XYZ file of C-alpha atoms in Angstrom:
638
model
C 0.000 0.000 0.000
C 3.091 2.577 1.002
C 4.492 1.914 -2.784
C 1.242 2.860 -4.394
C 1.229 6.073 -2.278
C 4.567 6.917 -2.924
C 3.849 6.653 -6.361
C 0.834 8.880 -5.984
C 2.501 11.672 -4.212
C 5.590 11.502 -6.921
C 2.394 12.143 -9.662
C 1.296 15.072 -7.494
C 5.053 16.311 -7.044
C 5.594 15.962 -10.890
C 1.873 17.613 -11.820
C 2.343 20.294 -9.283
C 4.534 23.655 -11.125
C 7.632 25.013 -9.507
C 7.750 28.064 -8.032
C 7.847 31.411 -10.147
C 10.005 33.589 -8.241
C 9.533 36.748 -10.436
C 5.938 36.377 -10.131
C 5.307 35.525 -6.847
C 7.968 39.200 -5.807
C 5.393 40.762 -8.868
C 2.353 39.628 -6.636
C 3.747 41.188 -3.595
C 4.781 44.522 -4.992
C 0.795 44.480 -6.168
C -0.389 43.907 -2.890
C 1.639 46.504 -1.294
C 0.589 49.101 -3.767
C -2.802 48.158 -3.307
C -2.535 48.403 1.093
C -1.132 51.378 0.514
C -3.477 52.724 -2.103
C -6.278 51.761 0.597
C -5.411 52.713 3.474
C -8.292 55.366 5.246
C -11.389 56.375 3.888
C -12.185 57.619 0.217
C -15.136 59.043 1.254
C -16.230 61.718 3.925
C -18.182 59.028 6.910
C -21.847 59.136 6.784
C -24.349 59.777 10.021
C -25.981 56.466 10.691
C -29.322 56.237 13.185
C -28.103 52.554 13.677
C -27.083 52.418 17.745
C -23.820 49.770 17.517
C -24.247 46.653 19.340
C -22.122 45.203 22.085
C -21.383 42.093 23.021
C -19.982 38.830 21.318
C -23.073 37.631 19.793
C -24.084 40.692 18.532
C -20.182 40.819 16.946
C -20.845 37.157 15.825
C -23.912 38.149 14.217
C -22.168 41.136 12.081
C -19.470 38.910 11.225
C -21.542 36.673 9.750
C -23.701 39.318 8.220
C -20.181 40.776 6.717
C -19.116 36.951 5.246
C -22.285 36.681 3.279
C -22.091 39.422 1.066
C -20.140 39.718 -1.888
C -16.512 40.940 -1.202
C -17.077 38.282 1.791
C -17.855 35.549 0.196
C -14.596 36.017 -2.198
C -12.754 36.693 0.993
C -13.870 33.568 2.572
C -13.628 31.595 -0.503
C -10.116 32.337 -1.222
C -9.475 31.219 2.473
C -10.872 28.118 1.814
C -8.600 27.992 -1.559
C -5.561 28.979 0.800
C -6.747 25.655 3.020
C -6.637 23.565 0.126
C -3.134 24.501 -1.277
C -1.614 24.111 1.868
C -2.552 20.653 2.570
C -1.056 20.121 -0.840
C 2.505 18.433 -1.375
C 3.062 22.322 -2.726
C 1.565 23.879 0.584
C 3.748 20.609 2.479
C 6.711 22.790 1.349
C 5.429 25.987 2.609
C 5.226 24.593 6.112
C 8.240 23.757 8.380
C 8.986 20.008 8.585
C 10.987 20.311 11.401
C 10.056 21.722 15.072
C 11.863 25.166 15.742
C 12.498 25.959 19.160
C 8.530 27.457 19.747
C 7.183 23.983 18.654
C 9.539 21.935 20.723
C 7.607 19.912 23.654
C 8.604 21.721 26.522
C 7.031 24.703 24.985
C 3.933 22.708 23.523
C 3.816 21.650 27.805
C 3.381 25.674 28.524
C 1.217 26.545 26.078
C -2.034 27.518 26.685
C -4.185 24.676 26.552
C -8.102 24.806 24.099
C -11.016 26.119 26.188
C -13.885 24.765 25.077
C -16.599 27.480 26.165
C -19.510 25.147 27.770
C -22.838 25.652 26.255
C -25.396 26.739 27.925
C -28.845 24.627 27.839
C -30.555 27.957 26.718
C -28.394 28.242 23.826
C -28.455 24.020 22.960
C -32.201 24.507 23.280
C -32.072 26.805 20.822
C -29.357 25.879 18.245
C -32.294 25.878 15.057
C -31.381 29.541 14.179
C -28.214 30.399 16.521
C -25.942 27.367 15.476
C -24.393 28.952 12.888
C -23.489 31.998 15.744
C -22.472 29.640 18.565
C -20.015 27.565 16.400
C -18.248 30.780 15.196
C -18.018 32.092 18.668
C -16.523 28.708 19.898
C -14.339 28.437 17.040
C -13.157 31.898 17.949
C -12.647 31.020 21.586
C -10.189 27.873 20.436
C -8.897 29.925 18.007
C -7.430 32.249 20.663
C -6.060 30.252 23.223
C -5.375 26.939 21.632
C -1.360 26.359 19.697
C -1.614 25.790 16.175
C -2.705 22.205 15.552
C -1.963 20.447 12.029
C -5.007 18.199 12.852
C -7.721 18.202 10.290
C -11.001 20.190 11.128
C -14.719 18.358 10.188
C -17.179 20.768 8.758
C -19.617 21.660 10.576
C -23.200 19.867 10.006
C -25.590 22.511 8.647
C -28.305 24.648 10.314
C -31.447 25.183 9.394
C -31.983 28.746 8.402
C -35.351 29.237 10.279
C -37.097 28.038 12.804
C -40.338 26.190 12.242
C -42.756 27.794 14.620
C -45.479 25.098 13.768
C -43.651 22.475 14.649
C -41.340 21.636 18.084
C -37.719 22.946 17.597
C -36.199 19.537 16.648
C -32.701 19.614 19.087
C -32.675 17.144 21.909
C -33.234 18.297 25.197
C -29.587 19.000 26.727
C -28.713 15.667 29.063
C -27.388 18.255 31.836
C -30.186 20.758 32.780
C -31.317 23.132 35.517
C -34.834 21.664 34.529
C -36.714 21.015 37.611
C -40.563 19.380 37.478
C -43.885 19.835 39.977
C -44.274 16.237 40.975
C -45.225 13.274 43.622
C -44.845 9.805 44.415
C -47.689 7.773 42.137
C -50.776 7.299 44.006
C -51.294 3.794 46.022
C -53.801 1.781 46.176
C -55.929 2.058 49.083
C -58.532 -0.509 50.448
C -61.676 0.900 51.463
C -62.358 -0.345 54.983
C -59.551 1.873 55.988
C -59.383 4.786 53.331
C -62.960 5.007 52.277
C -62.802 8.708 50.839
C -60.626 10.357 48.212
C -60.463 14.406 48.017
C -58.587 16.198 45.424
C -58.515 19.878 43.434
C -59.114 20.009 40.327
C -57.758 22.494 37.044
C -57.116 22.632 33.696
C -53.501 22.529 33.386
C -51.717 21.164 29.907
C -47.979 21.773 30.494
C -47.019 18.104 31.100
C -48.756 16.938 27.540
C -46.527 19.803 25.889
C -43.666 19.114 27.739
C -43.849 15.212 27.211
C -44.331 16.119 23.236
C -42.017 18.625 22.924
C -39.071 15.566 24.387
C -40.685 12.710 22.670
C -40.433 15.186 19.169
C -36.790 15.786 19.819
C -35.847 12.145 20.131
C -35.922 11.748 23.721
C -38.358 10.265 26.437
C -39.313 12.710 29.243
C -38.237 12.953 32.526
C -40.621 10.939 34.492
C -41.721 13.485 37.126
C -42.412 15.734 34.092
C -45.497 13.290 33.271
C -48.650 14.487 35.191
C -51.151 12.266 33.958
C -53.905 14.248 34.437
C -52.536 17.291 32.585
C -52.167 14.259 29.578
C -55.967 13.308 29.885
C -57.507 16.930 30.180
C -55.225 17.856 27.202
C -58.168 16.696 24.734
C -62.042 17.507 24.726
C -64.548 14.917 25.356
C -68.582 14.843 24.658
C -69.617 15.436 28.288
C -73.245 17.061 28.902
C -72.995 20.589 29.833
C -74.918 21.398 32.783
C -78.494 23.487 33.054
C -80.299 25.240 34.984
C -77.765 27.223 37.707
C -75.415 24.718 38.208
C -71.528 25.656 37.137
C -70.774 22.283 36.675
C -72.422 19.111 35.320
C -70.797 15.502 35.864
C -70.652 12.724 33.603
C -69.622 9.134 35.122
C -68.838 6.379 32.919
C -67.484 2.559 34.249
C -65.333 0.791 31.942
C -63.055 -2.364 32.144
C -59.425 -2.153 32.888
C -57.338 -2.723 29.838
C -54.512 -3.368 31.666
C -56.519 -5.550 34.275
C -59.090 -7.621 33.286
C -60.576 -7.902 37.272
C -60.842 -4.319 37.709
C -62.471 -1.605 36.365
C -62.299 1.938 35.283
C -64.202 4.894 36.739
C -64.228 7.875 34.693
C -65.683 11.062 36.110
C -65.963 13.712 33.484
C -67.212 17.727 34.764
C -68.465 20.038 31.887
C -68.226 23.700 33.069
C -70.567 26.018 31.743
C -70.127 27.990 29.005
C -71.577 31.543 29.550
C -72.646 33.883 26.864
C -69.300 35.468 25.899
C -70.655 38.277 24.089
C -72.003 39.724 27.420
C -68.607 38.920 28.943
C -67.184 41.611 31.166
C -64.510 43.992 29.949
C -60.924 42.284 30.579
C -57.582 43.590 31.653
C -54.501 41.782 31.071
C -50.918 42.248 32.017
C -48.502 40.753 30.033
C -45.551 40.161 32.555
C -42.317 38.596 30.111
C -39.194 37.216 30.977
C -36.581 39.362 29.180
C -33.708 37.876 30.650
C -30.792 36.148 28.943
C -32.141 33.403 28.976
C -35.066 33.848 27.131
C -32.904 34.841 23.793
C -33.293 31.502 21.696
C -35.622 31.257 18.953
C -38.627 28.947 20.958
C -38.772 31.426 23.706
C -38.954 35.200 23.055
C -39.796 35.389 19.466
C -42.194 32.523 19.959
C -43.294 34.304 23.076
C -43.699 37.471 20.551
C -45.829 35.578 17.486
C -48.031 34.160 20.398
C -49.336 37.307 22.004
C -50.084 38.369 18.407
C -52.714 35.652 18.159
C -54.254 36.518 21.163
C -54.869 40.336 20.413
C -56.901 39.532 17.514
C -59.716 37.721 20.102
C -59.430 40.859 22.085
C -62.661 43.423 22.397
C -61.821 47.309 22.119
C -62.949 48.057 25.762
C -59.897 45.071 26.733
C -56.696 46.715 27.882
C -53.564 45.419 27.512
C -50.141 46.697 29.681
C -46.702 45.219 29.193
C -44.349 44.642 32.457
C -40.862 43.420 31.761
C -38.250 41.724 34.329
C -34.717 41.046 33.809
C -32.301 42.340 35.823
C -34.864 44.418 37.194
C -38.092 45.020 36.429
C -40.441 47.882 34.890
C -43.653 48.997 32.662
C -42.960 49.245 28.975
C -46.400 49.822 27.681
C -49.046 51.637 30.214
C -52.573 50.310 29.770
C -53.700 50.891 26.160
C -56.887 49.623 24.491
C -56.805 46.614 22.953
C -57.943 48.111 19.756
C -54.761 50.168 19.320
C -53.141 47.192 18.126
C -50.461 49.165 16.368
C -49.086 50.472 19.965
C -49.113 46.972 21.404
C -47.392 45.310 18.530
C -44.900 48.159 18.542
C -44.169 47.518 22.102
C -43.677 43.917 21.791
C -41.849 43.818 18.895
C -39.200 46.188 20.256
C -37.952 43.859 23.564
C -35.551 42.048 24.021
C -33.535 39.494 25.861
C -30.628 39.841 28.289
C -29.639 40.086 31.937
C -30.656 38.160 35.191
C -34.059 37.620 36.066
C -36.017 39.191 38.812
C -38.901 37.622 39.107
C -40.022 38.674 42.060
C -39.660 42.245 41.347
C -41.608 41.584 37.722
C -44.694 39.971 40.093
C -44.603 42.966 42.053
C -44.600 45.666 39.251
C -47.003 43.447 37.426
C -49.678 43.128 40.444
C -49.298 46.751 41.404
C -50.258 47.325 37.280
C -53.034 45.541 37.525
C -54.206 46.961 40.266
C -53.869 50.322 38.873
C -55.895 49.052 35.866
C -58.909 47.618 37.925
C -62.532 48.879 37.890
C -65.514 47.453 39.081
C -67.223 44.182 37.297
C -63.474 43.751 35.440
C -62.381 40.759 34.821
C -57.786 40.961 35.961
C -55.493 39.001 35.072
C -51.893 38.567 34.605
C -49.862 36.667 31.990
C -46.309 35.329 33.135
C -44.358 34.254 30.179
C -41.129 32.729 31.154
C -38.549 30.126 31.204
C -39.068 29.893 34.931
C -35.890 30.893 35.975
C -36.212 32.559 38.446
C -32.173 33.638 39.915
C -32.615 37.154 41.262
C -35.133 37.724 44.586
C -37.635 35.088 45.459
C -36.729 31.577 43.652
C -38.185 28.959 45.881
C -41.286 27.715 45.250
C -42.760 27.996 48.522
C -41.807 31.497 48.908
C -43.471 32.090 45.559
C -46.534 30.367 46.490
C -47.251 32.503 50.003
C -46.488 35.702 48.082
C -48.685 34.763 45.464
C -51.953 33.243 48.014
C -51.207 37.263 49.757
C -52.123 38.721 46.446
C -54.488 36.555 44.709
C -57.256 37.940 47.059
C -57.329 41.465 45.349
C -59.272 39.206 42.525
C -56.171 39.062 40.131
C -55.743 35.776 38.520
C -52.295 34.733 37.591
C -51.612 32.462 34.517
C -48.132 31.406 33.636
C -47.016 30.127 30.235
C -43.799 28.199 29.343
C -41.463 28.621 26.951
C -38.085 26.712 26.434
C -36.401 24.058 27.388
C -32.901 23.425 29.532
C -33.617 25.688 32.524
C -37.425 25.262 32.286
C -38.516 25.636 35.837
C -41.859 23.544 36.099
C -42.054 22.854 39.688
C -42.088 27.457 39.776
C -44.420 27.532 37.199
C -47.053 25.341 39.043
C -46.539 26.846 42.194
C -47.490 30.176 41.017
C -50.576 29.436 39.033
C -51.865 26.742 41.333
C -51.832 29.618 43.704
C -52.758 32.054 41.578
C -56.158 31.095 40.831
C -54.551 30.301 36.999
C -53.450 28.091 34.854
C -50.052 26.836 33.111
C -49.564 25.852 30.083
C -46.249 25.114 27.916
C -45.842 26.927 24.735
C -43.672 24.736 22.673
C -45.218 25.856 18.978
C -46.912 27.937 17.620
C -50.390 25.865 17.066
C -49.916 25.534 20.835
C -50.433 29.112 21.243
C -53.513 29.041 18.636
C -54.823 25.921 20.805
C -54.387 27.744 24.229
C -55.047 31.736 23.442
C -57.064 31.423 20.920
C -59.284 28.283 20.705
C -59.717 28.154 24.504
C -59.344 32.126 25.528
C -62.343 31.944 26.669
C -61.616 29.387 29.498
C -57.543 30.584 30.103
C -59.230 34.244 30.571
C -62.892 34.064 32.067
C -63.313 32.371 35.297
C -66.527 30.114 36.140
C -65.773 28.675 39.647
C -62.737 29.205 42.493
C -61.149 26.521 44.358
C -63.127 23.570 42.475
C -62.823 20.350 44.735
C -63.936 16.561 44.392
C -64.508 14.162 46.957
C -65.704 10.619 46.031
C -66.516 8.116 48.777
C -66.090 4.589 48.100
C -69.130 1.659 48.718
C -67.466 -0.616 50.524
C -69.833 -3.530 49.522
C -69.027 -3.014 46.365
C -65.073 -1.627 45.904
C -62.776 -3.485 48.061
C -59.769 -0.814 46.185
C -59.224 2.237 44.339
C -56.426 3.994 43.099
C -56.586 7.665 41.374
C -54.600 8.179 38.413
C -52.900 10.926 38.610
C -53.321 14.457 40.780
C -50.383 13.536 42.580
C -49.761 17.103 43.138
C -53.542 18.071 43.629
C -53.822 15.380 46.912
C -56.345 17.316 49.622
C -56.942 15.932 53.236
C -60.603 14.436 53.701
C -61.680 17.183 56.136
C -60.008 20.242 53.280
C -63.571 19.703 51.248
C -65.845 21.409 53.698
C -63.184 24.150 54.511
C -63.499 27.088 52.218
C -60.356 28.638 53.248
C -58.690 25.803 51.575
C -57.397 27.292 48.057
C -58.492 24.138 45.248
C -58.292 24.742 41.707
C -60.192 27.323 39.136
C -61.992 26.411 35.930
C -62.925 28.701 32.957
C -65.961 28.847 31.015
C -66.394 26.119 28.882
C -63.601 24.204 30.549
C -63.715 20.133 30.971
C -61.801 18.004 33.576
C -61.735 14.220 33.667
C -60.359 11.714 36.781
C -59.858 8.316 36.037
C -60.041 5.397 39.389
C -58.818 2.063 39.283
C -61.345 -0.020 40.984
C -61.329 -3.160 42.150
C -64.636 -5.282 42.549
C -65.280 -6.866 46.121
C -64.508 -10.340 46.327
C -62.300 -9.827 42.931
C -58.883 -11.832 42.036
C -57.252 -8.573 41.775
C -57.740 -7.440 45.031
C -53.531 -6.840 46.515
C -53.799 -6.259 50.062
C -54.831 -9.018 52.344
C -57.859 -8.613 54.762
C -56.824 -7.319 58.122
C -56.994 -10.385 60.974
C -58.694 -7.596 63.543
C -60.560 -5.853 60.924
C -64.311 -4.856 61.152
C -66.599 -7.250 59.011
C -67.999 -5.158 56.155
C -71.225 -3.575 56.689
C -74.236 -3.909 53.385
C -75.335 -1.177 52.659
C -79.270 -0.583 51.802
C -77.892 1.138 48.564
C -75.837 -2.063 47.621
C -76.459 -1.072 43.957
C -74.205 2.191 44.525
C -70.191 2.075 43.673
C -69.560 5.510 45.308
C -70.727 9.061 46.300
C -69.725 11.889 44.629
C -69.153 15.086 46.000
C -68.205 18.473 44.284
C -67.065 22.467 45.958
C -66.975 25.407 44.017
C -67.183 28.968 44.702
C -68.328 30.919 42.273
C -66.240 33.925 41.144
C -66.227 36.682 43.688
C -67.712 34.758 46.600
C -66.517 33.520 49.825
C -68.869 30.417 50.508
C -69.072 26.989 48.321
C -71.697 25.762 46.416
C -71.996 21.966 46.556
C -73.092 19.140 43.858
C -73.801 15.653 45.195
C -75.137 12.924 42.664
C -74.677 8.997 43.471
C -72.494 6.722 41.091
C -74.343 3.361 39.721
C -72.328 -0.205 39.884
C -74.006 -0.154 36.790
C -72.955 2.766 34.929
C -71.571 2.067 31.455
C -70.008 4.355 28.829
C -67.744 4.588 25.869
C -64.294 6.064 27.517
C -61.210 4.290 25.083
C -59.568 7.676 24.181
C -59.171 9.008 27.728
C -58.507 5.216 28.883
C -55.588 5.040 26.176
C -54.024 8.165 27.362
C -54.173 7.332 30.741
C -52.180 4.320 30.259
C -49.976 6.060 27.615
C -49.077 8.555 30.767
C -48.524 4.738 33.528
C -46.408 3.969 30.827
C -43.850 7.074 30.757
C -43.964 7.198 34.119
C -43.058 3.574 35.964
C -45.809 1.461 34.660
C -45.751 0.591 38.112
C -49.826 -1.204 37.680
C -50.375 -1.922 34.318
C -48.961 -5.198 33.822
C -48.141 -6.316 31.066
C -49.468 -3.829 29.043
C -47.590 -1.921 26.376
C -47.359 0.945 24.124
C -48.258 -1.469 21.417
C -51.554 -1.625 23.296
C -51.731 1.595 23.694
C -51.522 2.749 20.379
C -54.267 0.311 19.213
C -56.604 0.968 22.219
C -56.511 5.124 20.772
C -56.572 4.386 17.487
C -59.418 2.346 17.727
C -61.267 5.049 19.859
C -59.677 8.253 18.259
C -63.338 9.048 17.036
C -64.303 12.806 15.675
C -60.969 14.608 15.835
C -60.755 18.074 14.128
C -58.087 19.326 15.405
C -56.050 16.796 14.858
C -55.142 16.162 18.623
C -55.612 12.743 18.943
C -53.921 11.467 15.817
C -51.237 13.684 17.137
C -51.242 11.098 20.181
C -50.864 8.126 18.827
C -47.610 9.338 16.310
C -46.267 10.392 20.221
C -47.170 6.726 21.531
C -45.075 5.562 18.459
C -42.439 7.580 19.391
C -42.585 6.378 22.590
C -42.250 2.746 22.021
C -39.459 3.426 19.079
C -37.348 4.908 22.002
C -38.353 2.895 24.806
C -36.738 -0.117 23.181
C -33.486 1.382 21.904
């Protein structure tokens, strides 16, 4: 093999032309002229409204701005020529063969060794448009501090030249995150006799569906305490009957068998808020409070963050007001409360921010609440919009702290939403804490048709409240269930005597809002019954209703008032239904999480339990589903 490349190289040698002395001292004469000829200005320098930028990105960005015009490109491409010829047997010439004394190895030992600069998540997360900006600035960085290396460079893989905003930036999630996730230990089974009531809140929340297909998208199964199942199930509607007469809330309860267990059953409980007349709605005043710090700079967070909020205006009503708060490194109003019909001014204003600093979210809540209240009038309906990352690094950060500053303020009658954005420092376990106390909702904003789904499809739920601190308590027949488990509402767990207590805060639903909860139930007497009967236990009692599973029980306060209205309706042993979607997802969710009770059940089984059941879907959620079960199982097995 060495004679047929020594035989190569003396073709190259032979094909390559000798040196032209005269020409090459012509060449350099030229140049010289041509420096000199240069040098300075021709012209007198023109005034220019353009304020420079600083920083290294923004000197990234001109750089690369510079290299793609003309006289670039020719610069760039003789570069490249320059490249070629020297890894030549001409250019093998042009460089020593021999180590001089600043190449020997006890100066390679003291020379300053590559830095590679680390990446932060925020800029991995969003490499679609920046790539190109973050390789340049890293190959700067070596380029500075590393000794000249005659290894060979691989090009780097291409970037897409826009991001697709309807569609989930397609980068993995970076393997070493600040992410942190609102989550609990899955529910147990409990046994009647000894547990026979179970009290939760309920709410609307989506963020865990978003999150989970936002990972699954980008190649990557989610973290397991990002999966709330619930989130999963309420993330699609269902034909529930809506309720009549003065009732906010009208249940549904269907009983299905397990498909993961074929001795137990499932116990769906679906509640249909009402859906109020929104022409006659009352006027609305929002505050947009957005994250402006550094970390909100990639492509999926602030210029999504942008094209969302420019959905949502177009739903507005002229007597709507809009105001703009912005935190960073500290915090402040950038557009005072304007009618929603000047669209022009609040474009305008959100066009114009950007991204950089720390972020000080506590002082953005502050300015933000103090806004709305500013902005208040009687028979309003307040709220306030926090879109963010999550991270929250300058004042209060812990959510605890968060949540008893928030359950000060949320009496004033201010309702607090938050909305996600981003991934690598997405701060879940934040976000929940301050809409779950701030008589909101969170959602994850990971596309655009996200944003259409959430501000524009269901505005009217995300803005206009129905009911406050919504709570469920079912009590199981123990003649009839020997155990239950809830799926799901890990996080939304209330203690029995919490139902009667209106102080207790419990979830908030919108107008026209659904929720579902799914039990586990096992039959008395069945084979699937896991805990052993107690030696000193109490015989079970019959009951005269014998025919009766369970009890249901439902709070709610409507909006404004201090004292609960309750909802009590008896659930059937008898009850049947069609319930295969919701069934599908909750196992889809069992499955991401630990699969801890379903068995032997798969995503296989998964997938053909939902597409069986996908039904009317016009939205295309549900088919949407099963390509993310698919996904699931594809990665699951790797």
């Amino acid at each position: 093999m060495s004679d047929d490349l020594d035989e190569l190289k003396s073709l190259l040698y032979a094909a390559t032309p000798g040196p032209d002395s005269k020409k090459k001292a012509d060449n350099i004469a030229l140049a010289q002229k041509n420096f000199a000829d240069l040098q300075g200005s021709r012209d007198a320098a023109r005034l220019t409204s353009d304020r420079p930028k600083k920083g290294l990105i923004s000197g990234v960005r001109n750089m690369l701005t510079t290299l793609t015009s003309r006289a670039g490109l020719t610069a760039s491409t003789a570069i490249v020529a320059v490249g070629l010829v020297m890894l030549s047997p001409l250019g093998e010439n042009l460089m020593p063969t021999t180590p001089d004394a600043a190449f020997e190895p006890a100066s390679l030992q003291e020379a300053p060794a590559v830095v590679l600069r680390k990446t932060a998540p925020e800029d991995v997360a969003g490499m679609t448009e920046s790539a190109p900006m973050v390789a340049a600035e890293m190959a700067a960085d070596s380029m500075a501090t590393a000794p000249v290396s005659p290894m060979p460079m691989t090009a780097p893989a291409p970037a897409t030249s826009r991001m697709m905003l309807d569609a989930p930036v397609m980068l993995p999630v970076p393997e070493s995150t600040t992410e942190s996730f609102a989550n609990a230990d899955t529910n147990p089974v409990q046994v009647t006799t000894q547990t026979p009531v179970s009290t939760f809140s309920i709410d609307v929340d989506t963020a865990s569906y978003a999150v989970i297909r936002n990972s699954l998208s980008n190649g990557q199964l989610p973290p397991k305490d990002a999966v709330r199942i619930e989130e999963m199930i309420n993330y699609f509607p269902y034909e529930y009957a809506a309720p009549t007469g003065t009732d906010a809330f009208q249940p549904t309860v269907t009983l299905t068998p397990t498909p993961w267990n074929a001795d137990t059953q499932l116990l769906h409980i679906g509640i249909q808020g009402a859906l109020p007349d929104l022409a006659d709605r009352p006027p609305l005043n929002l505050v947009f409070l957005i994250d402006t710090s550094g970390s909100m700079e990639q492509p999926n967070k602030l210029p999504l963050l942008k094209q969302s909020f420019r959905l949502m205006l177009g739903q507005l009503r002229p007597e709507d007001q809009i105001a703009i708060v912005t935190y960073a490194g500290s915090a402040g109003e950038v557009l005072a409360p304007t009618a929603a019909s000047d669209r022009a001014t609040i474009l305008n204003a959100l066009e114009n921010l950007g991204a950089g600093g720390s972020t000080a979210g506590q002082a953005g809540l502050q300015q933000a609440y103090a806004t709305a209240a500013a902005m208040s009038e009687e028979g309003d309906v307040n709220r306030i919009i926090l879109a963010t990352d999550g991270d929250f690094n300058v004042g209060l950060n812990d959510p605890d702290a968060l949540k008893d500053y928030i359950a000060d303020k949320r009496d004033n009658g201010t309702y607090l939403s938050v909305l996600g954005f981003g991934r690598g420092n997405l701060n879940d376990a934040t976000m929940q804490a301050l809409a779950q106390n701030g008589n909101g909702q969170a959602a994850y904003i990971d596309t655009l048709s996200e944003a259409q789904k959430v501000l524009v499809d269901q505005l009217g739920g995300a803005l206009f409240p129905i009911a406050n601190d919504v709570k469920i308590q079912v009590e199981f027949n123990p003649a009839t269930v020997s155990e239950y488990r809830l799926i799901g509402y890990e996080t939304r767990a209330l203690n029995r005597e919490d139902f009667n207590n209106d102080k207790v805060d419990a979830g908030d639903i919108g107008a026209g809002h659904q929720v579902t909860a799914i039990y586990e139930v096992t039959p008395t007497g069945s084979a699937a019954e896991r805990n052993d009967p107690l030696r000193y236990g109490a015989p079970v009692i019959a009951q005269d209703a014998s025919d009766e599973l369970a009890f249901l029980r439902l709070r709610y306060k409507a909006p404004g008032s201090d004292t609960s209205a309750l909802i009590e309706t008896p659930i059937q042993a008898t009850v049947t239904g069609e319930a295969g979607f919701a069934t599908a997802i909750a196992g889809f969710g069992q499955l991401l999480r630990d699969g801890t009770y379903t068995g032997d059940w798969t995503y296989a089984d998964a997938i053909k339990l939902a597409t069986q059941t996908k039904g009317d879907d016009p939205f295309g959620y549900r088919a949407e589903a099963v390509q993310l079960m698919r996904l699931a199982q594809s990665l699951s097995a790797e």
